[in-house]
Amino acid sequence: MTEVQRPPLSADERTQLTGWLDLQRSFVRMKCTGLSEEDAHRKVLPTSPLMTPAGLVAHLRWVEYSWFQLNVMGVPDTGQTPWTEGGHVDAEMFVDDVPIAQLLDEYDAECARSNASIADLPLDALEKGKYAARGEAASLRYVLCHMIEETARHVGHLDIIRELIDGATGYTKLE
C-alpha cells in the first residue's frame, strides 16, 4: 500500500476533493492490513452483525460503483450489483465467504475506475443515471463531497472495529 498524502493546502478544488477522497480510500486498506480471515469477518457489534471489516469493504466498493458508475456516468445496472428487487437492503455486506484480499482488490479497482470515469468531467457535471439523489440530479462536486463523507464515516467504523478486534488504533500502517 502506498501511503497517500493529504492534498496540498492551496490546490484547486478538483485536486482537493479527489485528494481527500483518495486519502480516505487509502485508510480502508490500511485499517484491514494484517487482519486474519477470521478477524476480517468477525462480528464484534451484536446489534450490527454485518458491520465487519469485510462487510464494510464490500459496502464501500458497491457505494463507489453506485455513485460513480450508475449515478454519475449513467451506466445501466444489468444485474451486476448485489441488490435485487425485494432483496435485503444491505445485500452487498453478505460476504462471509469472500476473502478480505479479494474484497480489498475489488474495492481498489472500483476506486480506480471511479477516478478514471470522472477525470474529464467538470465538477458541475450532473448525474446521468436514473438513480439521481432525491429525484433530482446532483453535480459531480456534490457526489465527491458525499463520497468523502461516506468513506470517512466508514473508515471511522473500521477504526473502532479494528480496535475491538485486536487493539490496533490510528492511521499508521498496521503490520
PDB file of C-alpha atoms in Angstrom:
ATOM      1  CA  MET A   1       0.000   0.000   0.000  1.00  0.00           C
ATOM      2  CA  THR A   2       1.363   3.351  -0.989  1.00  0.00           C
ATOM      3  CA  GLU A   3       0.714   5.946   1.663  1.00  0.00           C
ATOM      4  CA  VAL A   4      -1.477   8.705   0.297  1.00  0.00           C
ATOM      5  CA  GLN A   5      -0.738  12.224   1.448  1.00  0.00           C
ATOM      6  CA  ARG A   6      -3.223  14.969   2.194  1.00  0.00           C
ATOM      7  CA  PRO A   7      -3.833  17.236  -0.784  1.00  0.00           C
ATOM      8  CA  PRO A   8      -1.767  20.421  -0.982  1.00  0.00           C
ATOM      9  CA  LEU A   9      -3.085  23.247   1.174  1.00  0.00           C
ATOM     10  CA  SER A  10      -3.588  25.580  -1.777  1.00  0.00           C
ATOM     11  CA  ALA A  11      -4.586  23.167  -4.550  1.00  0.00           C
ATOM     12  CA  ASP A  12      -7.512  23.755  -6.902  1.00  0.00           C
ATOM     13  CA  GLU A  13     -10.956  22.438  -5.973  1.00  0.00           C
ATOM     14  CA  ARG A  14     -10.800  19.201  -8.003  1.00  0.00           C
ATOM     15  CA  THR A  15      -7.388  18.316  -6.576  1.00  0.00           C
ATOM     16  CA  GLN A  16      -8.691  18.992  -3.065  1.00  0.00           C
ATOM     17  CA  LEU A  17     -11.854  16.905  -3.499  1.00  0.00           C
ATOM     18  CA  THR A  18     -10.246  13.920  -5.212  1.00  0.00           C
ATOM     19  CA  GLY A  19      -7.230  14.151  -2.912  1.00  0.00           C
ATOM     20  CA  TRP A  20      -9.327  13.979   0.259  1.00  0.00           C
ATOM     21  CA  LEU A  21     -11.366  11.116  -1.173  1.00  0.00           C
ATOM     22  CA  ASP A  22      -8.235   9.189  -2.177  1.00  0.00           C
ATOM     23  CA  LEU A  23      -6.792   9.732   1.313  1.00  0.00           C
ATOM     24  CA  GLN A  24      -9.912   8.280   2.949  1.00  0.00           C
ATOM     25  CA  ARG A  25      -9.911   5.391   0.470  1.00  0.00           C
ATOM     26  CA  SER A  26      -6.306   4.578   1.384  1.00  0.00           C
ATOM     27  CA  PHE A  27      -7.285   4.252   5.043  1.00  0.00           C
ATOM     28  CA  VAL A  28      -9.686   1.425   4.160  1.00  0.00           C
ATOM     29  CA  ARG A  29      -6.864  -0.910   3.128  1.00  0.00           C
ATOM     30  CA  MET A  30      -4.646   0.411   5.899  1.00  0.00           C
ATOM     31  CA  LYS A  31      -7.245  -0.454   8.556  1.00  0.00           C
ATOM     32  CA  CYS A  32      -7.536  -4.014   7.142  1.00  0.00           C
ATOM     33  CA  THR A  33      -3.807  -4.711   6.820  1.00  0.00           C
ATOM     34  CA  GLY A  34      -2.725  -7.687   8.892  1.00  0.00           C
ATOM     35  CA  LEU A  35      -6.232  -8.981   9.673  1.00  0.00           C
ATOM     36  CA  SER A  36      -6.720 -12.720   9.531  1.00  0.00           C
ATOM     37  CA  GLU A  37      -9.674 -14.029   7.519  1.00  0.00           C
ATOM     38  CA  GLU A  38     -11.410 -14.845  10.775  1.00  0.00           C
ATOM     39  CA  ASP A  39     -10.926 -11.315  12.111  1.00  0.00           C
ATOM     40  CA  ALA A  40     -11.888  -9.701   8.796  1.00  0.00           C
ATOM     41  CA  HIS A  41     -15.269 -11.436   9.085  1.00  0.00           C
ATOM     42  CA  ARG A  42     -15.600 -11.181  12.877  1.00  0.00           C
ATOM     43  CA  LYS A  43     -18.906  -9.835  14.145  1.00  0.00           C
ATOM     44  CA  VAL A  44     -17.979  -7.619  17.102  1.00  0.00           C
ATOM     45  CA  LEU A  45     -21.101  -5.449  17.192  1.00  0.00           C
ATOM     46  CA  PRO A  46     -24.033  -7.598  18.364  1.00  0.00           C
ATOM     47  CA  THR A  47     -26.664  -5.152  17.105  1.00  0.00           C
ATOM     48  CA  SER A  48     -24.936  -4.714  13.716  1.00  0.00           C
ATOM     49  CA  PRO A  49     -23.673  -8.154  12.634  1.00  0.00           C
ATOM     50  CA  LEU A  50     -22.982  -7.024   9.058  1.00  0.00           C
ATOM     51  CA  MET A  51     -20.515  -4.377  10.302  1.00  0.00           C
ATOM     52  CA  THR A  52     -17.361  -6.425   9.846  1.00  0.00           C
ATOM     53  CA  PRO A  53     -14.205  -5.212   8.140  1.00  0.00           C
ATOM     54  CA  ALA A  54     -15.072  -7.422   5.151  1.00  0.00           C
ATOM     55  CA  GLY A  55     -18.672  -6.209   5.091  1.00  0.00           C
ATOM     56  CA  LEU A  56     -17.604  -2.561   5.196  1.00  0.00           C
ATOM     57  CA  VAL A  57     -15.078  -3.007   2.389  1.00  0.00           C
ATOM     58  CA  ALA A  58     -17.737  -4.681   0.244  1.00  0.00           C
ATOM     59  CA  HIS A  59     -20.213  -1.913   1.070  1.00  0.00           C
ATOM     60  CA  LEU A  60     -17.725   0.794   0.122  1.00  0.00           C
ATOM     61  CA  ARG A  61     -16.940  -0.958  -3.169  1.00  0.00           C
ATOM     62  CA  TRP A  62     -20.607  -1.003  -4.165  1.00  0.00           C
ATOM     63  CA  VAL A  63     -21.178   2.573  -2.948  1.00  0.00           C
ATOM     64  CA  GLU A  64     -18.345   3.640  -5.284  1.00  0.00           C
ATOM     65  CA  TYR A  65     -19.971   1.742  -8.127  1.00  0.00           C
ATOM     66  CA  SER A  66     -23.430   3.102  -7.389  1.00  0.00           C
ATOM     67  CA  TRP A  67     -22.484   6.751  -7.153  1.00  0.00           C
ATOM     68  CA  PHE A  68     -19.878   6.971  -9.900  1.00  0.00           C
ATOM     69  CA  GLN A  69     -20.996   4.380 -12.455  1.00  0.00           C
ATOM     70  CA  LEU A  70     -24.773   4.147 -12.017  1.00  0.00           C
ATOM     71  CA  ASN A  71     -25.459   7.727 -10.964  1.00  0.00           C
ATOM     72  CA  VAL A  72     -22.775   9.986 -12.452  1.00  0.00           C
ATOM     73  CA  MET A  73     -21.957   8.052 -15.609  1.00  0.00           C
ATOM     74  CA  GLY A  74     -25.440   6.619 -16.137  1.00  0.00           C
ATOM     75  CA  VAL A  75     -24.232   3.048 -16.712  1.00  0.00           C
ATOM     76  CA  PRO A  76     -27.297   0.786 -16.580  1.00  0.00           C
ATOM     77  CA  ASP A  77     -27.479  -1.844 -13.855  1.00  0.00           C
ATOM     78  CA  THR A  78     -27.669  -5.099 -15.770  1.00  0.00           C
ATOM     79  CA  GLY A  79     -27.781  -7.286 -12.687  1.00  0.00           C
ATOM     80  CA  GLN A  80     -24.148  -6.939 -11.639  1.00  0.00           C
ATOM     81  CA  THR A  81     -24.989  -5.287  -8.312  1.00  0.00           C
ATOM     82  CA  PRO A  82     -25.838  -7.351  -5.224  1.00  0.00           C
ATOM     83  CA  TRP A  83     -29.189  -5.622  -4.809  1.00  0.00           C
ATOM     84  CA  THR A  84     -32.373  -7.143  -6.162  1.00  0.00           C
ATOM     85  CA  GLU A  85     -35.968  -6.040  -6.005  1.00  0.00           C
ATOM     86  CA  GLY A  86     -37.346  -7.324  -2.727  1.00  0.00           C
ATOM     87  CA  GLY A  87     -33.853  -8.350  -1.606  1.00  0.00           C
ATOM     88  CA  HIS A  88     -32.055  -7.359   1.574  1.00  0.00           C
ATOM     89  CA  VAL A  89     -31.223  -3.645   1.678  1.00  0.00           C
ATOM     90  CA  ASP A  90     -27.656  -4.466   2.796  1.00  0.00           C
ATOM     91  CA  ALA A  91     -27.096  -7.388   0.416  1.00  0.00           C
ATOM     92  CA  GLU A  92     -23.637  -6.104  -0.507  1.00  0.00           C
ATOM     93  CA  MET A  93     -22.456  -6.817   3.035  1.00  0.00           C
ATOM     94  CA  PHE A  94     -23.179 -10.566   2.929  1.00  0.00           C
ATOM     95  CA  VAL A  95     -19.570 -11.577   2.226  1.00  0.00           C
ATOM     96  CA  ASP A  96     -18.734 -14.164   4.885  1.00  0.00           C
ATOM     97  CA  ASP A  97     -17.321 -16.475   2.208  1.00  0.00           C
ATOM     98  CA  VAL A  98     -15.279 -13.860   0.323  1.00  0.00           C
ATOM     99  CA  PRO A  99     -11.575 -13.423   1.222  1.00  0.00           C
ATOM    100  CA  ILE A 100     -10.661  -9.964   2.518  1.00  0.00           C
ATOM    101  CA  ALA A 101      -7.814  -9.703  -0.031  1.00  0.00           C
ATOM    102  CA  GLN A 102     -10.314 -10.167  -2.866  1.00  0.00           C
ATOM    103  CA  LEU A 103     -12.672  -7.574  -1.377  1.00  0.00           C
ATOM    104  CA  LEU A 104      -9.842  -5.058  -0.988  1.00  0.00           C
ATOM    105  CA  ASP A 105      -8.623  -5.657  -4.552  1.00  0.00           C
ATOM    106  CA  GLU A 106     -12.171  -5.195  -5.877  1.00  0.00           C
ATOM    107  CA  TYR A 107     -12.510  -2.001  -3.842  1.00  0.00           C
ATOM    108  CA  ASP A 108      -9.197  -0.616  -5.120  1.00  0.00           C
ATOM    109  CA  ALA A 109     -10.181  -1.466  -8.711  1.00  0.00           C
ATOM    110  CA  GLU A 110     -13.561   0.222  -8.283  1.00  0.00           C
ATOM    111  CA  CYS A 111     -11.908   3.338  -6.852  1.00  0.00           C
ATOM    112  CA  ALA A 112      -9.522   3.451  -9.820  1.00  0.00           C
ATOM    113  CA  ARG A 113     -12.469   3.063 -12.193  1.00  0.00           C
ATOM    114  CA  SER A 114     -14.310   5.863 -10.391  1.00  0.00           C
ATOM    115  CA  ASN A 115     -11.323   8.183 -10.749  1.00  0.00           C
ATOM    116  CA  ALA A 116     -10.876   7.322 -14.430  1.00  0.00           C
ATOM    117  CA  SER A 117     -14.589   7.810 -15.149  1.00  0.00           C
ATOM    118  CA  ILE A 118     -14.718  11.315 -13.742  1.00  0.00           C
ATOM    119  CA  ALA A 119     -11.250  12.519 -14.762  1.00  0.00           C
ATOM    120  CA  ASP A 120     -12.511  14.621 -17.656  1.00  0.00           C
ATOM    121  CA  LEU A 121     -15.862  15.681 -16.208  1.00  0.00           C
ATOM    122  CA  PRO A 122     -16.325  19.209 -14.900  1.00  0.00           C
ATOM    123  CA  LEU A 123     -17.312  19.461 -11.236  1.00  0.00           C
ATOM    124  CA  ASP A 124     -20.641  20.941 -12.351  1.00  0.00           C
ATOM    125  CA  ALA A 125     -21.486  17.871 -14.478  1.00  0.00           C
ATOM    126  CA  LEU A 126     -24.823  16.404 -13.427  1.00  0.00           C
ATOM    127  CA  GLU A 127     -25.684  12.779 -12.800  1.00  0.00           C
ATOM    128  CA  LYS A 128     -26.883  10.913 -15.880  1.00  0.00           C
ATOM    129  CA  GLY A 129     -28.291   7.833 -14.156  1.00  0.00           C
ATOM    130  CA  LYS A 130     -31.859   7.119 -13.187  1.00  0.00           C
ATOM    131  CA  TYR A 131     -30.787   6.811  -9.543  1.00  0.00           C
ATOM    132  CA  ALA A 132     -30.283  10.548  -9.052  1.00  0.00           C
ATOM    133  CA  ALA A 133     -30.445  11.677  -5.440  1.00  0.00           C
ATOM    134  CA  ARG A 134     -33.898  12.706  -4.230  1.00  0.00           C
ATOM    135  CA  GLY A 135     -35.316  12.756  -7.738  1.00  0.00           C
ATOM    136  CA  GLU A 136     -33.007  15.490  -8.996  1.00  0.00           C
ATOM    137  CA  ALA A 137     -29.564  15.249 -10.498  1.00  0.00           C
ATOM    138  CA  ALA A 138     -26.602  16.029  -8.262  1.00  0.00           C
ATOM    139  CA  SER A 139     -23.393  17.599  -9.509  1.00  0.00           C
ATOM    140  CA  LEU A 140     -20.108  15.715  -9.538  1.00  0.00           C
ATOM    141  CA  ARG A 141     -18.977  18.193  -6.858  1.00  0.00           C
ATOM    142  CA  TYR A 142     -21.851  17.023  -4.623  1.00  0.00           C
ATOM    143  CA  VAL A 143     -21.055  13.358  -5.291  1.00  0.00           C
ATOM    144  CA  LEU A 144     -17.374  13.856  -4.416  1.00  0.00           C
ATOM    145  CA  CYS A 145     -18.283  15.635  -1.171  1.00  0.00           C
ATOM    146  CA  HIS A 146     -20.764  12.881  -0.330  1.00  0.00           C
ATOM    147  CA  MET A 147     -18.214  10.157  -1.065  1.00  0.00           C
ATOM    148  CA  ILE A 148     -15.637  11.850   1.189  1.00  0.00           C
ATOM    149  CA  GLU A 149     -18.250  11.840   3.971  1.00  0.00           C
ATOM    150  CA  GLU A 150     -19.396   8.268   3.279  1.00  0.00           C
ATOM    151  CA  THR A 151     -15.879   6.845   3.115  1.00  0.00           C
ATOM    152  CA  ALA A 152     -14.633   8.765   6.163  1.00  0.00           C
ATOM    153  CA  ARG A 153     -17.644   7.642   8.217  1.00  0.00           C
ATOM    154  CA  HIS A 154     -16.949   4.003   7.396  1.00  0.00           C
ATOM    155  CA  VAL A 155     -13.211   4.412   7.996  1.00  0.00           C
ATOM    156  CA  GLY A 156     -14.249   5.510  11.485  1.00  0.00           C
ATOM    157  CA  HIS A 157     -16.281   2.317  11.802  1.00  0.00           C
ATOM    158  CA  LEU A 158     -13.274   0.301  10.619  1.00  0.00           C
ATOM    159  CA  ASP A 159     -11.101   2.095  13.163  1.00  0.00           C
ATOM    160  CA  ILE A 160     -13.408   1.178  16.043  1.00  0.00           C
ATOM    161  CA  ILE A 161     -13.938  -2.402  14.845  1.00  0.00           C
ATOM    162  CA  ARG A 162     -10.191  -2.890  14.414  1.00  0.00           C
ATOM    163  CA  GLU A 163      -9.598  -1.667  17.955  1.00  0.00           C
ATOM    164  CA  LEU A 164     -12.242  -4.075  19.267  1.00  0.00           C
ATOM    165  CA  ILE A 165     -10.663  -6.971  17.355  1.00  0.00           C
ATOM    166  CA  ASP A 166      -7.005  -6.557  18.267  1.00  0.00           C
ATOM    167  CA  GLY A 167      -6.421  -3.194  19.908  1.00  0.00           C
ATOM    168  CA  ALA A 168      -4.821  -1.603  16.827  1.00  0.00           C
ATOM    169  CA  THR A 169      -5.576   2.125  16.557  1.00  0.00           C
ATOM    170  CA  GLY A 170      -4.604   5.116  14.478  1.00  0.00           C
ATOM    171  CA  TYR A 171      -3.767   5.748  10.871  1.00  0.00           C
ATOM    172  CA  THR A 172      -0.325   4.259  10.619  1.00  0.00           C
ATOM    173  CA  LYS A 173       0.426   1.215   8.555  1.00  0.00           C
ATOM    174  CA  LEU A 174      -0.628  -1.789  10.586  1.00  0.00           C
ATOM    175  CA  GLU A 175       1.606  -4.855  10.332  1.00  0.00           C
TER     176      GLU A 175
END
